[in-house]
Coordinates of C-alpha atoms and ligand atoms in Angstrom, one line a residue:
M1 CA 136.1 63.9 106.9
E2 CA 135.1 67.0 105.1
Q3 CA 131.8 66.8 103.2
T4 CA 131.3 68.2 99.8
P5 CA 128.8 71.1 100.3
V6 CA 125.4 70.4 98.6
K7 CA 124.7 73.0 96.0
K8 CA 121.8 75.1 97.2
Q9 CA 118.7 75.6 95.0
R10 CA 118.4 79.0 93.5
I11 CA 115.6 81.4 94.1
L12 CA 114.7 84.6 92.3
S13 CA 111.8 87.0 92.9
G14 CA 111.0 90.6 92.2
I15 CA 108.7 93.4 93.2
Q16 CA 107.9 96.7 91.4
P17 CA 108.8 100.0 92.9
T18 CA 105.4 101.6 92.3
G19 CA 104.0 103.1 95.5
T20 CA 104.7 101.6 98.9
P21 CA 104.2 97.8 99.1
T22 CA 100.9 96.7 100.5
L23 CA 100.2 94.2 103.2
G24 CA 99.4 91.9 100.3
N25 CA 102.9 92.2 98.9
Y26 CA 104.3 91.6 102.3
I27 CA 102.2 88.5 103.3
G28 CA 102.1 87.1 99.8
A29 CA 105.7 87.5 98.9
M30 CA 108.2 89.6 100.8
R31 CA 108.1 88.0 104.2
N32 CA 108.5 84.6 102.7
W33 CA 111.7 85.8 101.1
K34 CA 113.2 86.3 104.5
L35 CA 112.3 82.7 105.5
L36 CA 114.2 81.3 102.6
E37 CA 117.5 83.1 102.9
D38 CA 119.4 80.3 104.8
E39 CA 118.2 77.3 102.9
Y40 CA 118.5 78.8 99.3
D41 CA 120.7 80.9 97.2
C42 CA 118.5 83.9 96.8
L43 CA 118.3 86.9 94.5
Y44 CA 115.7 89.6 95.0
M45 CA 115.2 92.2 92.4
I46 CA 113.5 95.6 92.4
A47 CA 111.7 95.3 89.1
D48 CA 112.1 98.9 88.0
L49 CA 112.1 98.2 84.2
H50 CA 108.7 96.7 84.6
T51 CA 107.2 99.9 86.0
I52 CA 107.4 102.0 82.8
T53 CA 104.8 99.9 81.1
V54 CA 102.6 102.5 82.8
R55 CA 103.7 106.2 82.9
Q56 CA 105.8 107.0 85.9
E57 CA 107.0 110.4 87.2
P58 CA 110.8 110.3 87.1
A59 CA 111.6 111.8 90.6
K60 CA 108.9 109.6 92.2
L61 CA 110.1 106.4 90.5
R62 CA 113.7 107.1 91.7
A63 CA 112.5 107.8 95.3
Q64 CA 110.3 104.8 95.5
S65 CA 113.0 102.5 94.2
M66 CA 115.4 103.6 97.0
Q67 CA 112.6 103.3 99.5
L68 CA 111.9 99.8 98.3
L69 CA 115.5 98.8 98.8
A70 CA 115.4 100.2 102.3
L71 CA 112.2 98.2 102.9
L72 CA 113.7 95.0 101.8
L73 CA 116.5 95.5 104.3
A74 CA 113.9 96.6 106.9
I75 CA 111.9 93.3 106.6
G76 CA 115.2 91.6 107.5
L77 CA 116.8 90.5 104.3
D78 CA 120.5 90.2 104.9
P79 CA 122.5 91.5 102.0
E80 CA 125.3 89.1 102.9
K81 CA 123.0 86.2 102.3
N82 CA 120.8 87.6 99.5
V83 CA 121.6 89.4 96.3
L84 CA 119.5 92.6 96.3
F85 CA 119.6 94.6 93.1
F86 CA 117.9 96.9 90.7
Q87 CA 116.8 95.2 87.5
S88 CA 117.8 98.3 85.4
H89 CA 121.4 97.9 86.7
V90 CA 121.8 94.5 85.0
P91 CA 121.4 95.1 81.2
Q92 CA 121.3 91.4 80.5
H93 CA 117.5 91.5 81.4
A94 CA 116.7 93.7 78.5
Q95 CA 119.0 91.7 76.2
M96 CA 117.6 88.4 77.2
S97 CA 114.1 89.8 76.8
W98 CA 114.7 90.6 73.1
V99 CA 115.9 87.0 72.5
L100 CA 112.9 85.5 74.3
N101 CA 110.5 87.8 72.5
C102 CA 111.4 85.9 69.4
F103 CA 110.4 82.6 71.0
T104 CA 107.0 83.9 72.3
Y105 CA 103.8 84.1 70.3
M106 CA 101.4 87.0 70.0
G107 CA 98.5 84.7 70.9
E108 CA 100.1 83.7 74.2
M109 CA 100.6 87.3 75.2
S110 CA 97.1 88.4 74.3
R111 CA 95.7 85.7 76.6
M112 CA 97.4 87.2 79.7
T113 CA 94.9 88.4 82.2
Q114 CA 97.1 91.2 83.4
F115 CA 97.5 92.5 79.9
K116 CA 93.7 92.5 79.5
D117 CA 93.2 94.2 82.8
K118 CA 95.9 96.8 82.4
S119 CA 95.0 97.7 78.9
A120 CA 91.4 98.3 79.9
K121 CA 92.6 100.5 82.8
H122 CA 95.1 102.4 80.7
A123 CA 93.3 102.5 77.3
D124 CA 95.3 105.6 76.2
N125 CA 98.6 103.8 76.6
I126 CA 98.5 100.2 75.5
N127 CA 102.2 100.1 74.7
C128 CA 104.3 97.2 73.4
G129 CA 106.1 96.9 76.7
L130 CA 102.8 96.2 78.4
F131 CA 102.1 93.5 75.9
T132 CA 105.5 91.7 76.2
Y133 CA 105.8 92.3 80.0
P134 CA 105.7 88.5 80.7
V135 CA 108.7 88.0 78.5
L136 CA 110.8 90.4 80.5
M137 CA 109.6 88.6 83.6
A138 CA 110.6 85.3 82.1
S139 CA 114.0 86.7 81.3
D140 CA 114.4 87.8 85.0
I141 CA 113.9 84.3 86.1
L142 CA 115.7 82.3 83.5
L143 CA 118.8 84.5 83.5
Y144 CA 119.5 83.2 87.0
Q145 CA 118.6 79.5 86.3
A146 CA 116.2 79.9 89.2
N147 CA 114.7 76.7 90.6
L148 CA 112.0 78.4 92.6
V149 CA 110.1 81.7 92.4
P150 CA 108.3 82.8 95.5
V151 CA 105.3 84.9 94.4
G152 CA 101.6 85.5 95.2
Q153 CA 98.9 83.8 93.3
D154 CA 98.4 86.7 90.9
Q155 CA 101.7 85.8 89.2
T156 CA 100.8 82.2 88.4
Q157 CA 100.0 82.9 84.8
H158 CA 103.3 84.7 84.3
L159 CA 105.2 81.9 85.8
E160 CA 103.4 79.3 83.5
I161 CA 104.4 81.3 80.4
C162 CA 107.9 81.5 81.7
R163 CA 108.1 77.7 82.0
D164 CA 106.6 77.4 78.5
I165 CA 109.1 79.7 76.9
A166 CA 112.0 77.9 78.7
A167 CA 110.8 74.5 77.6
R168 CA 110.4 75.8 74.0
V169 CA 114.0 77.1 73.9
N170 CA 115.3 74.0 75.6
G171 CA 113.4 71.9 73.0
L172 CA 115.1 73.7 70.1
Y173 CA 118.6 74.1 71.5
G174 CA 119.2 71.6 74.2
N175 CA 119.6 72.4 77.9
V176 CA 119.7 76.2 78.1
F177 CA 117.4 77.0 81.0
T178 CA 116.4 75.5 84.3
I179 CA 112.6 75.2 84.4
P180 CA 111.4 77.1 87.4
E181 CA 108.6 76.2 89.8
G182 CA 106.4 78.6 91.7
Y183 CA 106.7 78.7 95.4
Y184 CA 103.6 79.8 97.3
S185 CA 103.0 80.2 101.0
K186 CA 100.2 78.2 102.7
V187 CA 98.1 81.3 103.7
G188 CA 97.9 84.7 102.2
T189 CA 98.9 84.0 98.7
R190 CA 96.0 86.3 97.6
V191 CA 95.2 89.0 100.1
R192 CA 92.1 90.8 99.0
S193 CA 91.0 94.5 98.8
L194 CA 89.4 95.8 102.0
Q195 CA 86.7 97.5 100.0
D196 CA 86.1 95.0 97.2
P197 CA 87.1 91.6 98.6
K198 CA 86.4 89.8 95.4
R199 CA 89.6 91.5 94.0
K200 CA 93.2 91.3 95.1
M201 CA 94.6 94.0 97.4
S202 CA 96.5 96.3 95.0
K203 CA 98.4 99.6 95.5
S204 CA 96.9 101.0 92.3
D205 CA 93.4 101.0 93.9
P206 CA 92.1 103.9 96.1
E207 CA 93.7 104.3 99.5
D208 CA 91.0 102.6 101.6
C209 CA 91.3 99.4 99.7
F210 CA 94.8 98.5 100.9
I211 CA 97.1 98.7 103.9
S212 CA 100.5 100.0 103.0
I213 CA 103.6 98.7 104.9
L214 CA 104.3 102.3 106.0
D215 CA 100.8 103.2 107.1
T216 CA 100.5 104.8 110.6
P217 CA 98.7 102.8 113.3
D218 CA 95.8 105.2 113.1
A219 CA 95.5 104.8 109.3
I220 CA 95.6 101.0 109.7
R221 CA 92.9 101.0 112.3
R222 CA 90.7 103.3 110.3
K223 CA 91.0 101.2 107.1
Y224 CA 90.1 98.0 108.9
R225 CA 87.2 99.7 110.6
R226 CA 85.8 100.7 107.2
A227 CA 86.5 97.3 105.6
V228 CA 83.6 95.7 103.8
T229 CA 82.1 92.7 105.5
D230 CA 78.5 91.3 105.1
S231 CA 75.1 91.6 106.6
E232 CA 75.3 88.5 108.8
A233 CA 77.0 88.7 112.2
E234 CA 78.9 85.4 112.2
I235 CA 82.6 85.1 112.1
R236 CA 83.0 82.2 109.7
Y237 CA 85.5 81.3 107.0
D238 CA 83.6 81.1 103.7
P239 CA 85.5 82.9 100.9
E240 CA 82.7 82.3 98.4
N241 CA 79.8 83.8 100.4
K242 CA 81.7 85.9 103.0
P243 CA 84.7 87.2 101.1
G244 CA 85.3 90.2 103.4
V245 CA 85.3 88.4 106.7
S246 CA 87.3 85.5 105.2
N247 CA 89.9 87.9 104.0
L248 CA 90.2 89.4 107.5
L249 CA 90.6 85.9 108.9
S250 CA 93.3 85.0 106.4
I251 CA 95.2 88.1 107.1
L252 CA 95.0 87.5 110.8
S253 CA 96.0 83.9 110.3
A254 CA 99.0 84.9 108.2
L255 CA 100.1 87.5 110.7
T256 CA 99.7 85.4 113.9
A257 CA 100.5 81.9 112.4
E258 CA 97.3 80.6 114.1
P259 CA 95.2 78.3 111.9
I260 CA 91.9 79.8 110.7
D261 CA 89.9 77.1 112.5
A262 CA 91.5 78.1 115.8
L263 CA 90.8 81.7 115.2
T264 CA 87.2 81.2 114.3
A265 CA 86.8 79.0 117.4
S266 CA 88.4 81.6 119.7
M267 CA 86.2 84.4 118.2
A268 CA 82.9 82.5 118.4
G269 CA 80.1 84.8 119.6
K270 CA 82.2 88.0 118.9
G271 CA 81.2 90.7 116.5
Y272 CA 82.9 92.0 113.3
G273 CA 84.1 95.0 115.3
D274 CA 86.2 92.7 117.4
L275 CA 87.6 90.8 114.4
K276 CA 88.5 94.1 112.8
S277 CA 90.3 95.5 115.9
T278 CA 92.1 92.2 116.4
V279 CA 93.4 92.2 112.8
A280 CA 94.3 95.9 113.1
E281 CA 96.4 95.3 116.3
A282 CA 98.1 92.3 114.7
T283 CA 99.0 94.4 111.7
V284 CA 100.3 97.3 113.7
E285 CA 102.4 95.0 115.8
T286 CA 103.9 93.3 112.7
L287 CA 104.6 96.6 110.9
A288 CA 106.0 98.8 113.7
P289 CA 109.5 97.2 113.9
I290 CA 109.7 97.2 110.1
Q291 CA 108.8 100.9 110.0
A292 CA 111.4 101.7 112.6
R293 CA 114.2 99.9 110.7
F294 CA 113.0 101.5 107.5
A295 CA 113.6 104.9 108.9
Q296 CA 117.1 104.0 109.9
Y297 CA 118.0 102.7 106.5
M298 CA 116.6 105.7 104.8
N299 CA 119.0 107.8 106.8
D300 CA 122.0 105.9 105.5
K301 CA 122.2 106.5 101.7
A302 CA 125.8 105.5 101.5
Y303 CA 124.9 102.1 102.9
L304 CA 122.0 101.6 100.5
E305 CA 124.3 102.5 97.7
S306 CA 126.9 100.0 98.7
V307 CA 124.2 97.3 98.8
Y308 CA 122.8 97.9 95.4
R309 CA 126.2 98.3 93.8
R310 CA 127.4 95.0 95.1
G311 CA 124.0 93.4 94.2
A312 CA 124.3 94.6 90.6
E313 CA 127.8 93.1 90.3
Q314 CA 126.9 89.8 91.7
A315 CA 123.7 89.5 89.7
G316 CA 125.4 90.8 86.5
R317 CA 128.0 88.0 86.7
L318 CA 125.4 85.3 86.9
A319 CA 123.1 86.8 84.3
E320 CA 126.0 87.2 81.8
R321 CA 126.9 83.5 82.1
T322 CA 123.3 82.5 81.1
L323 CA 123.0 85.1 78.4
Q324 CA 126.3 84.0 76.7
K325 CA 125.3 80.4 76.9
C326 CA 121.9 81.1 75.4
M327 CA 123.3 83.3 72.6
K328 CA 126.0 80.8 71.7
K329 CA 123.4 78.0 71.4
I330 CA 121.2 80.1 69.2
G331 CA 124.2 80.8 66.8
F332 CA 125.6 84.3 67.5
V333 CA 129.3 84.7 67.1
A334 CA 131.0 84.9 70.5
R335 CA 132.5 88.3 71.2
Ligands
TYM1 P1 104.2 93.1 92.1 O1 105.2 94.2 92.3 O2 102.9 93.4 91.6 O3 104.1 92.3 93.5 C1 105.2 91.8 94.2 C2 104.8 90.4 94.9 O4 103.7 90.6 95.7 C3 102.7 89.6 95.4 N1 101.3 90.2 95.6 C4 100.4 89.7 96.4 N2 100.4 88.6 97.1 C5 99.2 88.3 97.8 N3 98.2 89.1 97.8 C6 98.1 90.2 97.1 N4 97.1 91.0 97.2 C7 99.3 90.6 96.4 N5 99.6 91.6 95.6 C8 100.9 91.4 95.1 C9 102.9 89.3 93.9 O5 102.4 88.1 93.6 C10 104.4 89.4 93.8 O6 104.9 88.1 94.3 N6 105.7 91.0 87.8 C11 105.9 91.1 89.3 C12 107.3 91.5 89.6 C13 108.4 90.7 88.9 C14 108.8 89.3 89.3 C15 109.8 89.0 88.3 C16 108.4 88.4 90.2 C17 109.1 91.1 87.8 N7 110.0 90.1 87.5 C18 110.4 87.8 88.4 C19 109.0 87.2 90.3 C20 110.0 86.8 89.4 C21 105.0 92.1 89.9 O7 104.5 93.0 89.2 O8 104.9 91.9 91.2

């Protein structure tokens, strides 16, 4: 007897095309995306609209957007199973964002940590987009009625506000949006800077602070060699007192799938130099095949174009359905 197929849960996530993704982006988010493609109905978006909250150089933004698409394919995301698209190709994101802006309070936005951080960093350009960024992100998620959103820990606050906005609209107009849940991996949801391990690894920091997915083996080894540790000599996991060493252990654990306890046991009596070279080799080994595939995809512009065109069509259809539903409930005359 034929069984009715169970409807898969929907996943949406995104990444900004600013610079090359870091090992933090990879461990905290991207590689989990690949693990989800069979079990869920997945959409992964290159969040290009989000990037202009900070000034971008046009040619660079365009090039980095295409590179990011090639990288998503290079980490193994299958465009037959996942919808891969550029956010700016689906205008419903901007439309939904206007609507949701009107259901979001100034006070909520001013409490966002990222707004406070970024407005301190770019004091000469505190634009309205930077302020309402979480509303655009909420629109990204709610347009697709996503059940789950796989992200790193730094996005928790944005996800919370998205849930609040969705619940608020549902409370006023009935069942408009699915309330999404965050989806976090067990290890590596917050990979830290190699130079300042109290902070997250971020591509907007100086070069030595992060490993980029496209770094050469030499650069990777050099950056780990220079990574900040502490003045003890014991390899022990203690994020509070030994953030540098603990960060290296978490990265190693994420890359090798070995639990941290097992790693510290196997490294007992060894020095920080050994730990650094072990993490470096694990990183090189993980990234080498990705880099090779990346180079191949970058040589096939026609294929990349076919992927993003189809992605925009598929995403657009889903997004339009939710946008129409939401606008109708609010009281706009149907077109
Ligand atoms: P972005 O581009 O800053 O980062 C992409 C993903 O990488 C994760 N991440 C990290 N994880 C662990 N350790 C780190 N050091 C680290 N740095 C970054 C982020 O948590 C994220 O999952 N606003 C988002 C993009 C976005 C989005 C969305 C995400 C736009 N719309 C809708 C999900 C759903 C951002 O700037 O991510």
